[in-house]
Tab-separated table of C-alpha atoms in Angstrom:
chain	number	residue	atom	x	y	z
A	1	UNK	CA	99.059	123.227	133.037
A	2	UNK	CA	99.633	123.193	129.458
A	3	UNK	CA	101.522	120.057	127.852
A	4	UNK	CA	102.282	120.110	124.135
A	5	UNK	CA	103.849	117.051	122.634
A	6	UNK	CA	105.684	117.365	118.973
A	7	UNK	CA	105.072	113.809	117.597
A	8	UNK	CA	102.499	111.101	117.477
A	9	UNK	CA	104.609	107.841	117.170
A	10	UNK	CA	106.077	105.583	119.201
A	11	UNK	CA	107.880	108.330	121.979
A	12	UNK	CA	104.579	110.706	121.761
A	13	UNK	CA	102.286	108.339	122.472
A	14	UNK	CA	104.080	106.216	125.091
A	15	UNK	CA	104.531	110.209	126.832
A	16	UNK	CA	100.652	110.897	126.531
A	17	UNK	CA	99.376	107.439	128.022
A	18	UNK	CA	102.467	107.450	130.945
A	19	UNK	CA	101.558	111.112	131.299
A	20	UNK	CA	97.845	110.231	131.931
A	21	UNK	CA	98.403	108.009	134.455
A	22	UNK	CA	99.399	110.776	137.038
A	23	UNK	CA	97.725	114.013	135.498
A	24	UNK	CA	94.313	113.979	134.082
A	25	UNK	CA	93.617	117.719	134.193
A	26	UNK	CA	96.370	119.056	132.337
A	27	UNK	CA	95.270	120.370	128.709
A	28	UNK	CA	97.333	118.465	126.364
A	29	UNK	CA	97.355	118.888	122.627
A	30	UNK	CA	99.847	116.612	120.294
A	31	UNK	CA	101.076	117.756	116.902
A	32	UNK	CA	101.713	115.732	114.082
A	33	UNK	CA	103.334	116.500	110.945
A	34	UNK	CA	101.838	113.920	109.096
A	35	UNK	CA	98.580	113.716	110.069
A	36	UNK	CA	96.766	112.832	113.751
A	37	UNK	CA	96.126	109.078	113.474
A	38	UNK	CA	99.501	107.289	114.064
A	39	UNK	CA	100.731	104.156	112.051
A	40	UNK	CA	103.619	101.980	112.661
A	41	UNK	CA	106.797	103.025	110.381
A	42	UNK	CA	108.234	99.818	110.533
A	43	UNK	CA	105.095	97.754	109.212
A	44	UNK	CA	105.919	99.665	105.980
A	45	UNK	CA	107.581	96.676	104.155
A	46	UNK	CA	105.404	94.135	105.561
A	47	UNK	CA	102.677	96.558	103.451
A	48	UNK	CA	104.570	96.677	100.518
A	49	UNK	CA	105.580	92.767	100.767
A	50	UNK	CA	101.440	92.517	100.795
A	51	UNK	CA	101.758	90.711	103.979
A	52	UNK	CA	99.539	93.365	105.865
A	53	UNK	CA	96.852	95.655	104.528
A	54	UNK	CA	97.468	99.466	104.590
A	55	UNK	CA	95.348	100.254	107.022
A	56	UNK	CA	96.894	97.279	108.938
A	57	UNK	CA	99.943	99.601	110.037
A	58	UNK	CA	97.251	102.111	112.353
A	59	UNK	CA	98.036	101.743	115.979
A	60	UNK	CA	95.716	104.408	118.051
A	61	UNK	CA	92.632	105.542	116.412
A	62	UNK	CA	90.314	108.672	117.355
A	63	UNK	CA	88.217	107.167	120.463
A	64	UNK	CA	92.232	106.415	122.130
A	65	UNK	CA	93.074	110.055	122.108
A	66	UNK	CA	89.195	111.240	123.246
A	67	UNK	CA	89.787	108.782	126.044
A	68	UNK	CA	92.932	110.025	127.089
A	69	UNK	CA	91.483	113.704	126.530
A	70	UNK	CA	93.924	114.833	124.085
A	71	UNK	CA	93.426	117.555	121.582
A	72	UNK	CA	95.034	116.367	118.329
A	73	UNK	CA	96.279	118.968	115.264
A	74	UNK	CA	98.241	118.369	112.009
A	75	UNK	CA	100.648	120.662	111.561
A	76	UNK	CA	104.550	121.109	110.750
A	77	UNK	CA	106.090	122.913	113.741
A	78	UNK	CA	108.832	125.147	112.470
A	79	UNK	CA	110.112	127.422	115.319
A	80	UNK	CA	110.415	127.150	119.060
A	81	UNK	CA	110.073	130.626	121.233
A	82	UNK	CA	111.846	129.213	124.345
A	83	UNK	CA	111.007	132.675	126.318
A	84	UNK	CA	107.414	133.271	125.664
A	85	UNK	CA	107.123	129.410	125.826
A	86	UNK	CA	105.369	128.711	122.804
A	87	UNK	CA	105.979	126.468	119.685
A	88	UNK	CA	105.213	128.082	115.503
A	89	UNK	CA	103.263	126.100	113.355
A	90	UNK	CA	104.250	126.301	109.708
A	91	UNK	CA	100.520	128.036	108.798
A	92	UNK	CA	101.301	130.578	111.700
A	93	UNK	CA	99.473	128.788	114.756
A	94	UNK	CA	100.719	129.127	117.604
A	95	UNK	CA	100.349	127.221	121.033
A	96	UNK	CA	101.539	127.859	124.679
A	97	UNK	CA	103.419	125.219	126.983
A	98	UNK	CA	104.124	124.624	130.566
A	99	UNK	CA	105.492	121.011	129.711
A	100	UNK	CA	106.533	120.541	126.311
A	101	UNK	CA	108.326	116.741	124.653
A	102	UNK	CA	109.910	117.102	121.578
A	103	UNK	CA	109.415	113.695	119.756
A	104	UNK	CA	109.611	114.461	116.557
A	105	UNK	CA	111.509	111.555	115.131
A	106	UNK	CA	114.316	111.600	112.443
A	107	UNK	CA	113.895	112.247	108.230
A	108	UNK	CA	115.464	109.937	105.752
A	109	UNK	CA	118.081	111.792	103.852
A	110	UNK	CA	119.379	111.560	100.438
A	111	UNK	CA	123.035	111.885	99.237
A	112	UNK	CA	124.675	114.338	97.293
A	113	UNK	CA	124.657	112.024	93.994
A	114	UNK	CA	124.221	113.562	90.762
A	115	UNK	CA	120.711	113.122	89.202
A	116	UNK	CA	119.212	111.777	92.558
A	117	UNK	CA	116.348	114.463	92.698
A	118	UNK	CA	113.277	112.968	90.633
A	119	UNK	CA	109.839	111.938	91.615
A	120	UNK	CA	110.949	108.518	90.978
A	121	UNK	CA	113.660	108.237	93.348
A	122	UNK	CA	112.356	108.224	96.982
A	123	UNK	CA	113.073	106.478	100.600
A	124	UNK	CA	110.958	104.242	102.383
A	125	UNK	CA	110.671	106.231	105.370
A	126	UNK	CA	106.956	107.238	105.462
A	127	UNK	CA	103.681	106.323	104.693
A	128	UNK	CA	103.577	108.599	101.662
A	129	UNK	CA	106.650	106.819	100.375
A	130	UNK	CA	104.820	103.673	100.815
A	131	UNK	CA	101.576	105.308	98.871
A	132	UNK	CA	104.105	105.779	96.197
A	133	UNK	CA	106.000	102.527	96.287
A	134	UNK	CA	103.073	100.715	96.203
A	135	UNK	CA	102.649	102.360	92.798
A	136	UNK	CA	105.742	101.748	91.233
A	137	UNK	CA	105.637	98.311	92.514
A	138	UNK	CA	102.981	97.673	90.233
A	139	UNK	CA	103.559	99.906	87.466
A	140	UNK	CA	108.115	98.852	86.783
A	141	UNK	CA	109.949	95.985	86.736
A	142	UNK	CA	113.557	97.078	87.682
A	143	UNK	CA	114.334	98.718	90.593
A	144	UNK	CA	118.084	99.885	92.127
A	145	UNK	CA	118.536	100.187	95.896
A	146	UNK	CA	121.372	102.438	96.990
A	147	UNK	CA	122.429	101.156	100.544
A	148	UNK	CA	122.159	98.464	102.863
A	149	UNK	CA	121.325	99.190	106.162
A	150	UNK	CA	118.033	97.723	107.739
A	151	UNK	CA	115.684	99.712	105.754
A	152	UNK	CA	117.077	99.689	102.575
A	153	UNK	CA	117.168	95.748	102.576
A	154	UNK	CA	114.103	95.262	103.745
A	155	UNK	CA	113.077	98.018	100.461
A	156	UNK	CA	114.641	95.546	98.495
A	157	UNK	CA	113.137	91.792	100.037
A	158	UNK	CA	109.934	93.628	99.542
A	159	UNK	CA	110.703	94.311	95.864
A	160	UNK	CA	112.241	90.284	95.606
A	161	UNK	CA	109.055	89.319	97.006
A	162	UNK	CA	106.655	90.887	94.589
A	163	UNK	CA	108.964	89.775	91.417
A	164	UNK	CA	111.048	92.825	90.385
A	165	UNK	CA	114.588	92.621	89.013
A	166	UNK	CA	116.752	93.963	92.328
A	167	UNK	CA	120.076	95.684	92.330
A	168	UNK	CA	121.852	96.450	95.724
A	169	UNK	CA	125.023	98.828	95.537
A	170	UNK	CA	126.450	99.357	98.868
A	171	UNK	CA	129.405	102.080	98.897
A	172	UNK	CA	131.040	99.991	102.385
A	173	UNK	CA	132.459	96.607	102.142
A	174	UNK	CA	129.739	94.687	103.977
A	175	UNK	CA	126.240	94.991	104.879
A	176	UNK	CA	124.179	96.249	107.961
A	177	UNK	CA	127.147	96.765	110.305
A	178	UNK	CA	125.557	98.695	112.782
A	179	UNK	CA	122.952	95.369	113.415
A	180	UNK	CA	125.560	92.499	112.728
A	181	UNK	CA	129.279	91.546	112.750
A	182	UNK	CA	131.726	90.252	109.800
A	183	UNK	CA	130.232	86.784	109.940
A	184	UNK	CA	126.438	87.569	110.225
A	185	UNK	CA	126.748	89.751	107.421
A	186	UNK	CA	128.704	87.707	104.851
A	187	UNK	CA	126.015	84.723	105.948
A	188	UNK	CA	122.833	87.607	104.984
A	189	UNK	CA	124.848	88.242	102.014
A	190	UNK	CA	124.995	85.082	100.500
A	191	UNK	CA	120.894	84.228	101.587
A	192	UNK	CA	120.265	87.869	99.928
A	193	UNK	CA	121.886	86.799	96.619
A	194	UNK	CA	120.324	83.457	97.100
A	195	UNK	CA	116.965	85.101	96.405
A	196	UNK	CA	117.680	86.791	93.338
A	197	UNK	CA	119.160	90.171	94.535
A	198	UNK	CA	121.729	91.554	92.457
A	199	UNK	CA	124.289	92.875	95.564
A	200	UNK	CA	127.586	95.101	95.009
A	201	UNK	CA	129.119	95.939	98.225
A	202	UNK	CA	132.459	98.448	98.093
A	203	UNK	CA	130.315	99.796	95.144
A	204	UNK	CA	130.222	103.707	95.034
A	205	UNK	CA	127.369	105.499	92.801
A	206	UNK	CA	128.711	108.288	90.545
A	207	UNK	CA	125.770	109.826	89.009
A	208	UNK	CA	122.111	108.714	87.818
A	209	UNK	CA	121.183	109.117	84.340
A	210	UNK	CA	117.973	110.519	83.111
A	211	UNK	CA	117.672	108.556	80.200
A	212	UNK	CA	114.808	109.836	77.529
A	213	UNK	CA	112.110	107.299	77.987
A	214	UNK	CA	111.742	107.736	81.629
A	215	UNK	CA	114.116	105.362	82.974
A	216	UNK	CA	117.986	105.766	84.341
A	217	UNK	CA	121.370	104.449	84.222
A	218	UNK	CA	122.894	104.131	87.391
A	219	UNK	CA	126.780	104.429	87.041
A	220	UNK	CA	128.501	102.702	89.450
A	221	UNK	CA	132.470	103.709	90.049
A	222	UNK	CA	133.978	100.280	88.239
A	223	UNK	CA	131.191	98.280	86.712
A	224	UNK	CA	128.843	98.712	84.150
A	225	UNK	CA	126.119	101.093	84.273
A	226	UNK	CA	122.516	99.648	85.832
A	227	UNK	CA	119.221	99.932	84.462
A	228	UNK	CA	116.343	100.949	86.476
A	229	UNK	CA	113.102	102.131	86.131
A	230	UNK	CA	112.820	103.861	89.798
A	231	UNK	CA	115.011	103.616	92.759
A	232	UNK	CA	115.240	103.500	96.524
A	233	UNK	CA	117.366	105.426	98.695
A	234	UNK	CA	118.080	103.896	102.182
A	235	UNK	CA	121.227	105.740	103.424
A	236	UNK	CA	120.333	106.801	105.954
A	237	UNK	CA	118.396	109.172	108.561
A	238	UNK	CA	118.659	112.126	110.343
A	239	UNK	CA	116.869	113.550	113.449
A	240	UNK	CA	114.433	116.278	113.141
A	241	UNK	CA	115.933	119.011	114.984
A	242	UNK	CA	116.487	121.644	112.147
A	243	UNK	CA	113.190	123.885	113.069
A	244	UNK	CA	115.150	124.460	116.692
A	245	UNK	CA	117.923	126.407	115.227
A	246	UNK	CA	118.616	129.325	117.060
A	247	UNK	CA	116.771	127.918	120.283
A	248	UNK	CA	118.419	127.471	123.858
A	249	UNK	CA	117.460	123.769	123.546
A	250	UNK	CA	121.441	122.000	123.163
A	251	UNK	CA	121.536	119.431	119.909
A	252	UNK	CA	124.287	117.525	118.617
A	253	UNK	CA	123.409	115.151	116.261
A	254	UNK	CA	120.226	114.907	118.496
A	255	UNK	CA	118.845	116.913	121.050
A	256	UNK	CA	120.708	116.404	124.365
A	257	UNK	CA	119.062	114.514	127.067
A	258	UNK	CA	119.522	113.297	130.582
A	259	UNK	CA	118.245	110.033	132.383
A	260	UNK	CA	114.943	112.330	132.770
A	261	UNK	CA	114.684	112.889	129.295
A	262	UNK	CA	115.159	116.186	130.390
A	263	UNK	CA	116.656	118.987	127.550
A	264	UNK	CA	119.123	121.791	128.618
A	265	UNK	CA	116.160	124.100	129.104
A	266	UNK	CA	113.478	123.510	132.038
A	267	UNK	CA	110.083	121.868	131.374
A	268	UNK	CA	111.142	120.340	127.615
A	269	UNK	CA	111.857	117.232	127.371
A	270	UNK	CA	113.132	114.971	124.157
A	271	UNK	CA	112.287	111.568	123.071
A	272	UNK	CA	112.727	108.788	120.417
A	273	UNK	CA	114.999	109.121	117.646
A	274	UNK	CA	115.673	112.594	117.773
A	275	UNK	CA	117.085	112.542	121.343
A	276	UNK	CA	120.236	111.580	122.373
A	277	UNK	CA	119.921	109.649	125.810
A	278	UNK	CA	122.464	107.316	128.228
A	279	UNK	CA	122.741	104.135	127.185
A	280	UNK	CA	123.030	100.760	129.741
A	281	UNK	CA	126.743	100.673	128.712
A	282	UNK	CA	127.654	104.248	130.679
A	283	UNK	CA	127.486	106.586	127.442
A	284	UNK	CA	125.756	109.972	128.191
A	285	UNK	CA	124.209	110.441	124.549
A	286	UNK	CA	123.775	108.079	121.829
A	287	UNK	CA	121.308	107.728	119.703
A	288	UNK	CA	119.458	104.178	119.596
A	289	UNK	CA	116.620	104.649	116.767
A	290	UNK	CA	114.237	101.642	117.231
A	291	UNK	CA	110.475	101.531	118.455
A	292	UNK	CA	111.241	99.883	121.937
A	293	UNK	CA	114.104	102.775	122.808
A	294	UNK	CA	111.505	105.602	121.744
A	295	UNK	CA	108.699	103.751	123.529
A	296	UNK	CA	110.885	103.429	126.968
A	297	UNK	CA	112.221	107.291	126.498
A	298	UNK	CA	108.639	108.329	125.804
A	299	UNK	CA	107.549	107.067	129.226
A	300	UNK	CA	110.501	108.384	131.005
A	301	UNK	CA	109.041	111.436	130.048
A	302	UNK	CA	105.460	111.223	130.502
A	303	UNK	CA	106.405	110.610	133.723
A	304	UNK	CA	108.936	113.595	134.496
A	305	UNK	CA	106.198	116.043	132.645
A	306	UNK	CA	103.985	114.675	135.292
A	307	UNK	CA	106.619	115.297	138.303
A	308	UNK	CA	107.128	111.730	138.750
A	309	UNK	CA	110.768	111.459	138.949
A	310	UNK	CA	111.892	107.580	137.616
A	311	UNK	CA	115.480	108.254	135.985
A	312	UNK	CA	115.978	105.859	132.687
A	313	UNK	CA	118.210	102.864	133.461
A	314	UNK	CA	119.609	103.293	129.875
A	315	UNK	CA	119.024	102.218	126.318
A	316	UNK	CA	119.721	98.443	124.859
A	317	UNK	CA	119.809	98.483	121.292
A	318	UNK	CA	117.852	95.372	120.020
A	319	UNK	CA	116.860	94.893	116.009
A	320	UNK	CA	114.532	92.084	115.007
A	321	UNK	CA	113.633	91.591	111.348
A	322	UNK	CA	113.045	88.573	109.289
A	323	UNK	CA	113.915	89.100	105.149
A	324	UNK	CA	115.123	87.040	102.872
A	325	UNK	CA	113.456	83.972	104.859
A	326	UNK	CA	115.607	84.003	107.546
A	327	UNK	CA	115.253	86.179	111.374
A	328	UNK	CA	118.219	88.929	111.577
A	329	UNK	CA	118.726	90.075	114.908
A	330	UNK	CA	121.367	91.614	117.370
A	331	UNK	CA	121.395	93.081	120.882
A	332	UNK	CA	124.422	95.240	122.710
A	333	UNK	CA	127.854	95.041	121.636
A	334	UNK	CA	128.858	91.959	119.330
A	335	UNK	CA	131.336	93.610	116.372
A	336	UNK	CA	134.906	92.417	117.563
A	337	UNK	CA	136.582	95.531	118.407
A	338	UNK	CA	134.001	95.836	121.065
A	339	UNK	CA	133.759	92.943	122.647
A	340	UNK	CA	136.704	90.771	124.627
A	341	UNK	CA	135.408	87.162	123.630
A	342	UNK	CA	132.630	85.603	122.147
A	343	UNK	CA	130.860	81.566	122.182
A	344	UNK	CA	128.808	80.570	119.284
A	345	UNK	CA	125.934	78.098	119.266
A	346	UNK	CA	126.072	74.779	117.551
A	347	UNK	CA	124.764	75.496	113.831
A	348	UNK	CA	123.494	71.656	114.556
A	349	UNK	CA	121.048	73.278	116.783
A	350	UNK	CA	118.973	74.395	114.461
A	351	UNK	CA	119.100	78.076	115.745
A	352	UNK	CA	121.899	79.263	112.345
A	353	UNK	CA	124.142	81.441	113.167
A	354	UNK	CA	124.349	82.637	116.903
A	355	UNK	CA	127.243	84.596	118.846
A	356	UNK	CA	126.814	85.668	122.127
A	357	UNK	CA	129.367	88.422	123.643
A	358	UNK	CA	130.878	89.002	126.515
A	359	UNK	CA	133.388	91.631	127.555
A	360	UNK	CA	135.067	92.014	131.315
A	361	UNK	CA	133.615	88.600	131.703
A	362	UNK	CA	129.988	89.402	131.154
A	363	UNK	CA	127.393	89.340	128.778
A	364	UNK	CA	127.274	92.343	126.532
A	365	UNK	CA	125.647	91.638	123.338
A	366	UNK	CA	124.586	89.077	120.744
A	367	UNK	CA	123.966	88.423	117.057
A	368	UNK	CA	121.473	86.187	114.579
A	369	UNK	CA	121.256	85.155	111.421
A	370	UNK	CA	119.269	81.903	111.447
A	371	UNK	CA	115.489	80.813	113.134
A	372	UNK	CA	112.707	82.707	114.368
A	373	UNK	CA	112.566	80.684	117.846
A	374	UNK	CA	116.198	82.088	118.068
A	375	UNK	CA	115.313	85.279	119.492
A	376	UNK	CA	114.093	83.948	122.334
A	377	UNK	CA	117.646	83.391	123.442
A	378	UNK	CA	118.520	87.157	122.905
A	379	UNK	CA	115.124	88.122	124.949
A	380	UNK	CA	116.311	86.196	127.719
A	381	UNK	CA	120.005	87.552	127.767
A	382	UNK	CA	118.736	90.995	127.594
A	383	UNK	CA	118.452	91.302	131.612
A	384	UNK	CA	122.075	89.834	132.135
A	385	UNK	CA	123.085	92.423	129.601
A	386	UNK	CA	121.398	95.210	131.295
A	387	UNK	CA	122.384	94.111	134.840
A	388	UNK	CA	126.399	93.642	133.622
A	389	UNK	CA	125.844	90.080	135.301
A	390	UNK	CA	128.621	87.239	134.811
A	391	UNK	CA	126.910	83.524	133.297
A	392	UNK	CA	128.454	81.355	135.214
A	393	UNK	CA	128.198	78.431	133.003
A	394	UNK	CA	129.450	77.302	129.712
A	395	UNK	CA	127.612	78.482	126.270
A	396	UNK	CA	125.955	74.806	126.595
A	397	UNK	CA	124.535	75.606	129.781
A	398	UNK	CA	123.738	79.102	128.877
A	399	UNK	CA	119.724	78.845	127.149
A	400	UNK	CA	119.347	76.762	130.380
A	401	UNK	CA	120.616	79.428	132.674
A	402	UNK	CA	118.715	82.287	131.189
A	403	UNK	CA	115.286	79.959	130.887
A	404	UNK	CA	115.713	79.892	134.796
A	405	UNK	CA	116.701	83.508	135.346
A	406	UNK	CA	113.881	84.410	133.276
A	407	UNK	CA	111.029	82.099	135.577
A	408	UNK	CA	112.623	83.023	138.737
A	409	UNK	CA	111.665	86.384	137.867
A	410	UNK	CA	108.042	86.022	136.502
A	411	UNK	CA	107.874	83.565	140.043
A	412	UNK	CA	109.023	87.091	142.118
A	413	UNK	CA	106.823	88.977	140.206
């Protein structure tokens, strides 16, 4: 049988090694876009930060793949021939499949802002955006940051840390509300601007000036104008699927998938961030983009290329981060109009600030702003979440409860 795999992070890899456990004659090549050793995309601003060395952020080198007996090629795929079963490399290879997984990730995008399109306005989505960065980080002093999600602020703690002059303008009201509610992100707000970072939120970006010794003026709809000598976008990604127009393989904003990781056509599969996959809360497709998600889709599929059929209970969303010297982190469902009631920890506790969800009576999500040794809690509650279980106790009780949930089932295991 021939397997190809499209992608070599998190979802590819987990796929190859599950994959290997059942079939070790199958010829299997993986394809990689940007190169065939695989790095970690979100050690990027730990790299930048100079908390890790570049080469730090590798994660499987050559003697991995030779032991799993993979055949590894660099090369954009651009077309998919569903009938003849074959995938289109960019330079006009060509390579059969029996079994083919489609992890091929998501793209950073950027906005349709006047005057974004110069070598000096990039994301921080890959590790050539880093090789750049890393640059400009030595080279300029001021440095704008359009957006506020997860990557974009961690863009901008990196530039904090290393001394540059940081301007935030967020077109919403509030920060990162896909990772934490009202409260947790006026309290990241005000540790943000704390550190230095100059932070507009409700701020919309007209057009970026190309000024005529190199630098721009970013106008902002209602304030003054904002000097920069480069910029980051971080508005946002978008999953690689555009090389599968005109295919029978089903996308929507990803590609389609069921608890197999199963597509709409036999024998391919999707995984990571460009599949859409159920969820523990009942939703058919959604999109969760973080490393754990593609890691547990990945295997779901090495398995079903194999034959071994183990449906996927569903994705949890779970970010982790620390910036701005504090750990941000949020699990399930914890924005109000989701959830029915919520208990917060004493801030006397030392953990900061910590909300834990419930809806129909049961645990269903969590938020953080505060300590590291916080997380812990929203480790432990990740079980009850997944299992829709009731706590029976009060919030007191609760780190208790889910310390002896958690050894009861190490003790089983």
């Amino acid at each position: 049988m021939d397997v190809v795999i499209i992608g070599n992070s998190a979802a590819g890899l987990a796929a190859l090694e599950e994959f290997r456990k059942y079939d070790r004659k199958s010829h299997v090549v993986m394809i990689s876009r940007e190169g065939v050793i695989p790095y970690s995309r979100v050690l990027l601003p730990y790299v930048l930060r100079g908390k890790l060395p570049f080469e730090g952020m590798t994660i499987r080198d050559e003697a991995w793949f030779q032991a799993l007996d993979a055949e590894c090629v660099a090369g954009e795929v651009t077309a998919l021939d569903d009938t003849c079963k074959k995938v289109i490399l960019a330079d006009g290879r060509e390579w059969h499949y029996d079994r083919l997984l489609i992890a091929t990730g998501s793209h950073a995008v950027m906005p349709p802002i006047p005057g974004i399109q110069d070598e000096r306005i990039c994301n921080m989505w890959t590790r050539a955006d880093a090789d750049r960065l890393r640059v400009y980080f030595e080279k300029y002093q001021k440095v704008v940051v359009i957006g506020s999600g997860f990557v974009a602020l961690q863009a901008a703690w990196a530039a904090r840390f290393r001394g540059l002059d940081v301007t935030v303008v967020e077109l919403m009201e509030r920060i990162m509300p896909t990772v934490l509610d009202e409260t947790g992100a006026r309290i990241l707000t005000e540790k943000i601007r704390e550190k230095g970072v100059k932070l507009y939120t409700g701020a919309q970006t007209r057009e970026i000036e190309h000024l005529k010794d190199g630098s721009f003026l970013v106008h902002i709809k209602g304030m003054e104008p904002v000097e920069a000598h480069f910029l980051i976008v971080g508005t946002g990604v978008r999953p690689a699927t555009g090389w599968l127009e005109g295919s029978g393989v089903s996308v929507s904003r990803g590609i389609l998938v069921d608890a197999r990781m199963q597509t709409s056509l036999p024998g391919i599969y999707g995984a990571g961030d460009v599949a859409e996959g159920p969820t523990v809360f009942g939703d058919r497709h959604m999109i969760h983009a973080l490393w754990p998600t593609a890691i547990e889709m990945g295997t779901i599929a090495g398995r079903s290329m194999a034959g071994v059929d183990c449906p996927y209970e569903g994705s949890l969303n779970m970010n982790v981060t620390q910036m701005y010297d504090v750990t941000v982190a949020s699990i399930g469902k914890f924005n109000d109009k989701e959830i029915d009631d919520a208990s917060y920890f004493d801030e006397k506790a030392g953990k900061g600030y910590l909300k834990v969800c419930y809806r129909d009576g049961r645990v269903c999500g969590a938020c953080l702003v505060g300590s590291s040794d916080a997380v812990t809690v929203l480790g432990k509650l990740r079980p009850l979440i997944r299992g829709g279980e009731k706590a029976d106790c009060t919030l007191e009780r609760l780190e208790q409860y889910v310390n002896l949930r958690a050894f009861a089932s190490r003790q089983m295991g």
